[in-house]
PDB file of C-alpha atoms and ligand atoms in Angstrom:
ATOM      1  CA  MET A   1     112.706 -99.793 101.165  1.00  0.00           C
ATOM      2  CA  SER A   2     115.544 -98.182  99.208  1.00  0.00           C
ATOM      3  CA  GLU A   3     116.569 -99.672  95.859  1.00  0.00           C
ATOM      4  CA  SER A   4     120.099-100.873  96.448  1.00  0.00           C
ATOM      5  CA  SER A   5     121.882-103.646  94.584  1.00  0.00           C
ATOM      6  CA  GLY A   6     118.530-104.259  92.888  1.00  0.00           C
ATOM      7  CA  ALA A   7     117.144-106.080  95.860  1.00  0.00           C
ATOM      8  CA  THR A   8     114.754-104.627  98.388  1.00  0.00           C
ATOM      9  CA  PRO A   9     115.088-106.238 101.813  1.00  0.00           C
ATOM     10  CA  ARG A  10     111.965-108.163 102.722  1.00  0.00           C
ATOM     11  CA  LEU A  11     110.546-106.763 105.973  1.00  0.00           C
ATOM     12  CA  THR A  12     108.807-109.149 108.351  1.00  0.00           C
ATOM     13  CA  LEU A  13     107.346-108.720 111.827  1.00  0.00           C
ATOM     14  CA  LEU A  14     106.592-111.575 114.178  1.00  0.00           C
ATOM     15  CA  ARG A  15     105.944-112.291 117.800  1.00  0.00           C
ATOM     16  CA  GLY A  16     108.617-114.591 119.230  1.00  0.00           C
ATOM     17  CA  ASP A  17     111.945-115.077 120.928  1.00  0.00           C
ATOM     18  CA  ILE A  18     114.936-113.656 119.086  1.00  0.00           C
ATOM     19  CA  THR A  19     117.189-116.450 120.373  1.00  0.00           C
ATOM     20  CA  GLU A  20     115.163-118.977 118.378  1.00  0.00           C
ATOM     21  CA  GLN A  21     115.328-117.197 115.025  1.00  0.00           C
ATOM     22  CA  GLN A  22     116.743-119.132 112.064  1.00  0.00           C
ATOM     23  CA  VAL A  23     118.529-116.142 110.545  1.00  0.00           C
ATOM     24  CA  ASP A  24     122.163-115.361 109.781  1.00  0.00           C
ATOM     25  CA  ALA A  25     122.466-112.617 112.410  1.00  0.00           C
ATOM     26  CA  ILE A  26     120.463-111.507 115.420  1.00  0.00           C
ATOM     27  CA  VAL A  27     120.853-108.070 116.962  1.00  0.00           C
ATOM     28  CA  ASN A  28     121.391-107.837 120.717  1.00  0.00           C
ATOM     29  CA  ALA A  29     120.090-104.916 122.783  1.00  0.00           C
ATOM     30  CA  ALA A  30     123.309-104.772 124.751  1.00  0.00           C
ATOM     31  CA  ASN A  31     124.892-102.264 127.083  1.00  0.00           C
ATOM     32  CA  SER A  32     128.211-100.564 126.571  1.00  0.00           C
ATOM     33  CA  SER A  33     130.081-103.006 128.807  1.00  0.00           C
ATOM     34  CA  LEU A  34     129.251-105.865 126.409  1.00  0.00           C
ATOM     35  CA  LEU A  35     129.413-108.124 129.448  1.00  0.00           C
ATOM     36  CA  GLY A  36     125.767-109.160 129.511  1.00  0.00           C
ATOM     37  CA  GLY A  37     122.649-108.052 131.303  1.00  0.00           C
ATOM     38  CA  GLY A  38     118.954-108.865 131.443  1.00  0.00           C
ATOM     39  CA  GLY A  39     116.233-108.867 128.767  1.00  0.00           C
ATOM     40  CA  VAL A  40     117.391-109.735 125.257  1.00  0.00           C
ATOM     41  CA  ASP A  41     121.031-109.484 126.376  1.00  0.00           C
ATOM     42  CA  GLY A  42     120.491-112.008 129.138  1.00  0.00           C
ATOM     43  CA  ALA A  43     118.582-114.407 126.909  1.00  0.00           C
ATOM     44  CA  ILE A  44     121.225-114.331 124.164  1.00  0.00           C
ATOM     45  CA  HIS A  45     124.120-114.960 126.534  1.00  0.00           C
ATOM     46  CA  ARG A  46     122.217-117.594 128.494  1.00  0.00           C
ATOM     47  CA  ARG A  47     121.189-119.597 125.438  1.00  0.00           C
ATOM     48  CA  GLY A  48     124.173-118.796 123.245  1.00  0.00           C
ATOM     49  CA  GLY A  49     126.700-119.911 125.808  1.00  0.00           C
ATOM     50  CA  PRO A  50     130.105-118.680 126.971  1.00  0.00           C
ATOM     51  CA  GLU A  51     131.670-118.283 123.525  1.00  0.00           C
ATOM     52  CA  ILE A  52     129.658-115.103 123.033  1.00  0.00           C
ATOM     53  CA  LEU A  53     130.963-113.536 126.233  1.00  0.00           C
ATOM     54  CA  GLU A  54     134.496-114.644 125.372  1.00  0.00           C
ATOM     55  CA  GLU A  55     134.323-112.754 122.095  1.00  0.00           C
ATOM     56  CA  CYS A  56     132.699-109.765 123.817  1.00  0.00           C
ATOM     57  CA  ARG A  57     135.607-109.675 126.236  1.00  0.00           C
ATOM     58  CA  ALA A  58     138.004-109.787 123.272  1.00  0.00           C
ATOM     59  CA  LEU A  59     136.217-106.764 121.790  1.00  0.00           C
ATOM     60  CA  ARG A  60     136.645-104.942 125.112  1.00  0.00           C
ATOM     61  CA  ALA A  61     140.324-105.914 125.186  1.00  0.00           C
ATOM     62  CA  SER A  62     140.905-104.559 121.709  1.00  0.00           C
ATOM     63  CA  LYS A  63     138.731-102.202 119.698  1.00  0.00           C
ATOM     64  CA  TYR A  64     136.319-101.181 122.473  1.00  0.00           C
ATOM     65  CA  GLY A  65     138.510-100.746 125.510  1.00  0.00           C
ATOM     66  CA  ARG A  66     136.173 -98.124 126.925  1.00  0.00           C
ATOM     67  CA  GLY A  67     133.021-100.036 126.009  1.00  0.00           C
ATOM     68  CA  LEU A  68     130.807-100.006 122.922  1.00  0.00           C
ATOM     69  CA  PRO A  69     129.434 -96.483 122.509  1.00  0.00           C
ATOM     70  CA  THR A  70     125.683 -95.918 122.242  1.00  0.00           C
ATOM     71  CA  GLY A  71     124.502 -96.300 118.656  1.00  0.00           C
ATOM     72  CA  ARG A  72     127.486 -98.415 117.549  1.00  0.00           C
ATOM     73  CA  ALA A  73     127.420-102.121 116.634  1.00  0.00           C
ATOM     74  CA  ALA A  74     129.908-104.986 116.856  1.00  0.00           C
ATOM     75  CA  ALA A  75     129.608-108.681 115.958  1.00  0.00           C
ATOM     76  CA  THR A  76     130.522-111.898 117.716  1.00  0.00           C
ATOM     77  CA  THR A  77     129.745-115.549 117.192  1.00  0.00           C
ATOM     78  CA  ALA A  78     126.230-116.652 118.104  1.00  0.00           C
ATOM     79  CA  GLY A  79     127.620-119.685 119.943  1.00  0.00           C
ATOM     80  CA  ARG A  80     124.918-122.345 120.402  1.00  0.00           C
ATOM     81  CA  LEU A  81     122.124-120.232 118.891  1.00  0.00           C
ATOM     82  CA  PRO A  82     120.657-121.101 115.447  1.00  0.00           C
ATOM     83  CA  ALA A  83     122.036-117.801 114.082  1.00  0.00           C
ATOM     84  CA  ARG A  84     125.660-117.497 112.950  1.00  0.00           C
ATOM     85  CA  TRP A  85     126.373-114.090 114.445  1.00  0.00           C
ATOM     86  CA  VAL A  86     125.179-111.780 117.191  1.00  0.00           C
ATOM     87  CA  ILE A  87     125.415-108.101 116.350  1.00  0.00           C
ATOM     88  CA  HIS A  88     125.625-106.248 119.664  1.00  0.00           C
ATOM     89  CA  THR A  89     124.358-102.678 119.662  1.00  0.00           C
ATOM     90  CA  VAL A  90     123.812-100.240 122.523  1.00  0.00           C
ATOM     91  CA  GLY A  91     120.509 -98.415 122.434  1.00  0.00           C
ATOM     92  CA  PRO A  92     120.018 -94.993 124.020  1.00  0.00           C
ATOM     93  CA  VAL A  93     118.182 -94.749 127.323  1.00  0.00           C
ATOM     94  CA  PHE A  94     114.951 -92.849 126.715  1.00  0.00           C
ATOM     95  CA  SER A  95     114.936 -89.217 127.856  1.00  0.00           C
ATOM     96  CA  SER A  96     111.896 -86.944 127.754  1.00  0.00           C
ATOM     97  CA  SER A  97     114.124 -83.857 127.759  1.00  0.00           C
ATOM     98  CA  ASP A  98     116.869 -84.914 125.355  1.00  0.00           C
ATOM     99  CA  ASP A  99     115.958 -86.196 121.865  1.00  0.00           C
ATOM    100  CA  ARG A 100     118.135 -89.269 121.334  1.00  0.00           C
ATOM    101  CA  SER A 101     116.191 -90.531 118.282  1.00  0.00           C
ATOM    102  CA  GLU A 102     119.228 -90.328 116.020  1.00  0.00           C
ATOM    103  CA  LEU A 103     121.172 -92.601 118.359  1.00  0.00           C
ATOM    104  CA  LEU A 104     118.373 -95.175 118.193  1.00  0.00           C
ATOM    105  CA  ALA A 105     118.383 -94.852 114.403  1.00  0.00           C
ATOM    106  CA  ASP A 106     122.172 -95.323 114.437  1.00  0.00           C
ATOM    107  CA  CYS A 107     121.735 -98.671 116.220  1.00  0.00           C
ATOM    108  CA  HIS A 108     119.731 -99.930 113.251  1.00  0.00           C
ATOM    109  CA  ARG A 109     121.908 -98.356 110.536  1.00  0.00           C
ATOM    110  CA  ASN A 110     125.142 -99.585 112.090  1.00  0.00           C
ATOM    111  CA  SER A 111     123.764-103.064 112.763  1.00  0.00           C
ATOM    112  CA  LEU A 112     122.805-103.354 109.077  1.00  0.00           C
ATOM    113  CA  LEU A 113     126.267-102.159 108.037  1.00  0.00           C
ATOM    114  CA  VAL A 114     127.892-104.810 110.243  1.00  0.00           C
ATOM    115  CA  ALA A 115     125.502-107.422 108.854  1.00  0.00           C
ATOM    116  CA  GLU A 116     126.579-106.492 105.329  1.00  0.00           C
ATOM    117  CA  GLU A 117     130.259-106.672 106.270  1.00  0.00           C
ATOM    118  CA  LEU A 118     129.633-110.174 107.607  1.00  0.00           C
ATOM    119  CA  GLY A 119     127.757-111.219 104.481  1.00  0.00           C
ATOM    120  CA  ALA A 120     124.597-111.899 106.479  1.00  0.00           C
ATOM    121  CA  ARG A 121     121.535-112.319 104.246  1.00  0.00           C
ATOM    122  CA  SER A 122     118.934-112.233 107.023  1.00  0.00           C
ATOM    123  CA  VAL A 123     118.944-110.104 110.171  1.00  0.00           C
ATOM    124  CA  ALA A 124     116.578-110.171 113.151  1.00  0.00           C
ATOM    125  CA  PHE A 125     116.130-107.123 115.388  1.00  0.00           C
ATOM    126  CA  PRO A 126     114.485-106.887 118.809  1.00  0.00           C
ATOM    127  CA  ALA A 127     112.677-103.693 119.802  1.00  0.00           C
ATOM    128  CA  ILE A 128     115.855-101.944 120.909  1.00  0.00           C
ATOM    129  CA  SER A 129     115.674 -99.624 123.964  1.00  0.00           C
ATOM    130  CA  THR A 130     112.004-100.409 124.686  1.00  0.00           C
ATOM    131  CA  GLY A 131     112.605-102.477 127.827  1.00  0.00           C
ATOM    132  CA  VAL A 132     115.035-101.478 130.561  1.00  0.00           C
ATOM    133  CA  TYR A 133     115.867 -98.341 128.555  1.00  0.00           C
ATOM    134  CA  ARG A 134     112.194 -97.304 128.672  1.00  0.00           C
ATOM    135  CA  TRP A 135     111.727 -95.997 125.111  1.00  0.00           C
ATOM    136  CA  PRO A 136     108.011 -95.776 124.299  1.00  0.00           C
ATOM    137  CA  ILE A 137     107.266 -98.690 121.963  1.00  0.00           C
ATOM    138  CA  ASP A 138     105.166 -96.718 119.455  1.00  0.00           C
ATOM    139  CA  ASP A 139     107.909 -94.150 118.902  1.00  0.00           C
ATOM    140  CA  ALA A 140     110.669 -96.763 118.821  1.00  0.00           C
ATOM    141  CA  ALA A 141     108.741 -98.736 116.198  1.00  0.00           C
ATOM    142  CA  ILE A 142     108.511 -95.701 113.894  1.00  0.00           C
ATOM    143  CA  ILE A 143     112.216 -94.919 114.298  1.00  0.00           C
ATOM    144  CA  ALA A 144     113.266 -98.541 113.765  1.00  0.00           C
ATOM    145  CA  LEU A 145     111.125 -99.172 110.674  1.00  0.00           C
ATOM    146  CA  ARG A 146     111.760 -95.779 109.083  1.00  0.00           C
ATOM    147  CA  THR A 147     115.507 -96.237 109.540  1.00  0.00           C
ATOM    148  CA  VAL A 148     115.754 -99.723 108.067  1.00  0.00           C
ATOM    149  CA  SER A 149     113.450 -98.788 105.180  1.00  0.00           C
ATOM    150  CA  GLN A 150     115.736 -95.885 104.261  1.00  0.00           C
ATOM    151  CA  ALA A 151     119.082 -97.623 104.812  1.00  0.00           C
ATOM    152  CA  PRO A 152     120.614 -98.938 101.579  1.00  0.00           C
ATOM    153  CA  SER A 153     121.249-102.579 102.332  1.00  0.00           C
ATOM    154  CA  SER A 154     122.116-105.770 100.493  1.00  0.00           C
ATOM    155  CA  VAL A 155     120.480-107.799 103.261  1.00  0.00           C
ATOM    156  CA  ALA A 156     117.641-109.912 101.841  1.00  0.00           C
ATOM    157  CA  GLU A 157     115.432-110.119 104.923  1.00  0.00           C
ATOM    158  CA  ILE A 158     115.032-107.795 107.891  1.00  0.00           C
ATOM    159  CA  ARG A 159     112.935-109.334 110.642  1.00  0.00           C
ATOM    160  CA  PHE A 160     111.626-107.644 113.794  1.00  0.00           C
ATOM    161  CA  VAL A 161     111.009-110.160 116.552  1.00  0.00           C
ATOM    162  CA  LEU A 162     108.590-108.752 119.127  1.00  0.00           C
ATOM    163  CA  PHE A 163     108.313-110.309 122.540  1.00  0.00           C
ATOM    164  CA  ASP A 164     104.675-109.474 123.272  1.00  0.00           C
ATOM    165  CA  ASP A 165     101.454-108.561 121.467  1.00  0.00           C
ATOM    166  CA  ARG A 166     101.679-104.906 122.454  1.00  0.00           C
ATOM    167  CA  ALA A 167     105.044-104.549 120.726  1.00  0.00           C
ATOM    168  CA  LEU A 168     103.852-106.500 117.673  1.00  0.00           C
ATOM    169  CA  THR A 169     100.787-104.260 117.371  1.00  0.00           C
ATOM    170  CA  ALA A 170     102.948-101.146 117.701  1.00  0.00           C
ATOM    171  CA  PHE A 171     105.249-102.314 114.901  1.00  0.00           C
ATOM    172  CA  ARG A 172     102.330-103.289 112.668  1.00  0.00           C
ATOM    173  CA  GLN A 173     100.767 -99.861 113.159  1.00  0.00           C
ATOM    174  CA  ALA A 174     104.098 -98.172 112.485  1.00  0.00           C
ATOM    175  CA  ALA A 175     104.615-100.171 109.271  1.00  0.00           C
ATOM    176  CA  ASP A 176     101.108 -99.226 108.208  1.00  0.00           C
ATOM    177  CA  SER A 177     101.570 -95.517 108.938  1.00  0.00           C
ATOM    178  CA  LEU A 178     104.898 -95.559 107.052  1.00  0.00           C
ATOM    179  CA  GLY A 179     103.282 -97.398 104.133  1.00  0.00           C
ATOM    180  CA  LEU A 180     105.807-100.212 104.360  1.00  0.00           C
ATOM    181  CA  PRO A 181     104.905-103.522 102.701  1.00  0.00           C
ATOM    182  CA  LEU A 182     105.402-106.500 104.970  1.00  0.00           C
ATOM    183  CA  GLY A 183     106.927-109.693 103.583  1.00  0.00           C
TER     184      GLY A 183
HETATM  185  N1  LIG B   1     113.409-111.971 122.262  1.00  0.00           N
HETATM  186  C1  LIG B   1     112.912-110.842 121.695  1.00  0.00           C
HETATM  187  N2  LIG B   1     112.654-109.715 122.391  1.00  0.00           N
HETATM  188  C2  LIG B   1     112.899-109.742 123.724  1.00  0.00           C
HETATM  189  C3  LIG B   1     113.424-110.885 124.397  1.00  0.00           C
HETATM  190  C4  LIG B   1     113.677-112.033 123.594  1.00  0.00           C
HETATM  191  N3  LIG B   1     114.175-113.167 124.125  1.00  0.00           N
HETATM  192  N4  LIG B   1     113.558-110.586 125.724  1.00  0.00           N
HETATM  193  C5  LIG B   1     113.129-109.312 125.877  1.00  0.00           C
HETATM  194  N5  LIG B   1     112.728-108.806 124.688  1.00  0.00           N
HETATM  195  C6  LIG B   1     112.186-107.466 124.376  1.00  0.00           C
HETATM  196  C7  LIG B   1     111.638-106.648 125.513  1.00  0.00           C
HETATM  197  O1  LIG B   1     110.295-107.010 125.761  1.00  0.00           O
HETATM  198  C8  LIG B   1     111.758-105.243 124.930  1.00  0.00           C
HETATM  199  O2  LIG B   1     110.652-104.991 124.098  1.00  0.00           O
HETATM  200  O3  LIG B   1     113.289-106.706 123.897  1.00  0.00           O
HETATM  201  C9  LIG B   1     113.003-105.320 124.038  1.00  0.00           C
HETATM  202  C10 LIG B   1     114.252-104.615 124.599  1.00  0.00           C
HETATM  203  O4  LIG B   1     114.264-104.768 126.015  1.00  0.00           O
HETATM  204  P1  LIG B   1     115.655-104.972 126.827  1.00  0.00           P
HETATM  205  O5  LIG B   1     116.165-106.323 126.572  1.00  0.00           O
HETATM  206  O6  LIG B   1     115.376-104.541 128.232  1.00  0.00           O
HETATM  207  O7  LIG B   1     116.681-103.963 126.140  1.00  0.00           O
HETATM  208  P2  LIG B   1     116.821-102.370 126.267  1.00  0.00           P
HETATM  209  O8  LIG B   1     115.538-101.706 126.625  1.00  0.00           O
HETATM  210  O9  LIG B   1     117.504-101.971 125.004  1.00  0.00           O
HETATM  211  O10 LIG B   1     117.796-102.187 127.511  1.00  0.00           O
HETATM  212  C11 LIG B   1     119.123-102.636 127.370  1.00  0.00           C
HETATM  213  O11 LIG B   1     118.967-103.932 129.351  1.00  0.00           O
HETATM  214  O12 LIG B   1     119.289-106.174 129.471  1.00  0.00           O
HETATM  215  C12 LIG B   1     119.898-104.961 129.681  1.00  0.00           C
HETATM  216  O13 LIG B   1     122.215-105.389 129.254  1.00  0.00           O
HETATM  217  C13 LIG B   1     121.063-104.758 128.755  1.00  0.00           C
HETATM  218  O14 LIG B   1     121.782-102.809 129.911  1.00  0.00           O
HETATM  219  C14 LIG B   1     121.130-103.265 128.748  1.00  0.00           C
HETATM  220  C15 LIG B   1     119.669-102.851 128.755  1.00  0.00           C
END
């Protein structure tokens, strides 16, 4: 982790459901429409309630008229969820011919920047792009953990919430290969 503002964000990995996390902000693996979907997106909207979609629609009616671009991040209320905010980010769809790694890294960098702007002290990420968008979990884990460990951030805790054992194992192995201490 980089030394910024003296603190080093604590990095934790756990198997669970991101909608249940008691953190300030959870990151949504959204799509550019911001109007919901399946996977994490579906779970967050379903459990968070209509306020989230209302604020997503407001984002589409203002700053993101053409949709949220891949790699960018934007926050809304978390509605009925334990978290205060949802940070929506659009992961790249995996391509074996086109290296989109930097866009996946941007999702994590930009989500942390938005979290800082909000004053969030704890942020939970899902394994962005590794479901519908088909990014291989092992590679996504390396990109995600390397990016957050190198991003200067005043966030106190960065949590990765993995939905199954395979993803948790992939992130543990990635943290180990990157030499990252886990909180
Ligand atoms: N909590 C944590 N992780 C979850 C949850 C949950 N409740 N539900 C699914 N996941 C995991 C999946 O197992 C996968 O590892 O989140 C990861 C990301 O999968 P997706 O949600 O499919 O997201 P992504 O691959 O980024 O595709 C985004 O899917 O749902 C649509 O609207 C979304 O079009 C967008 C696309």
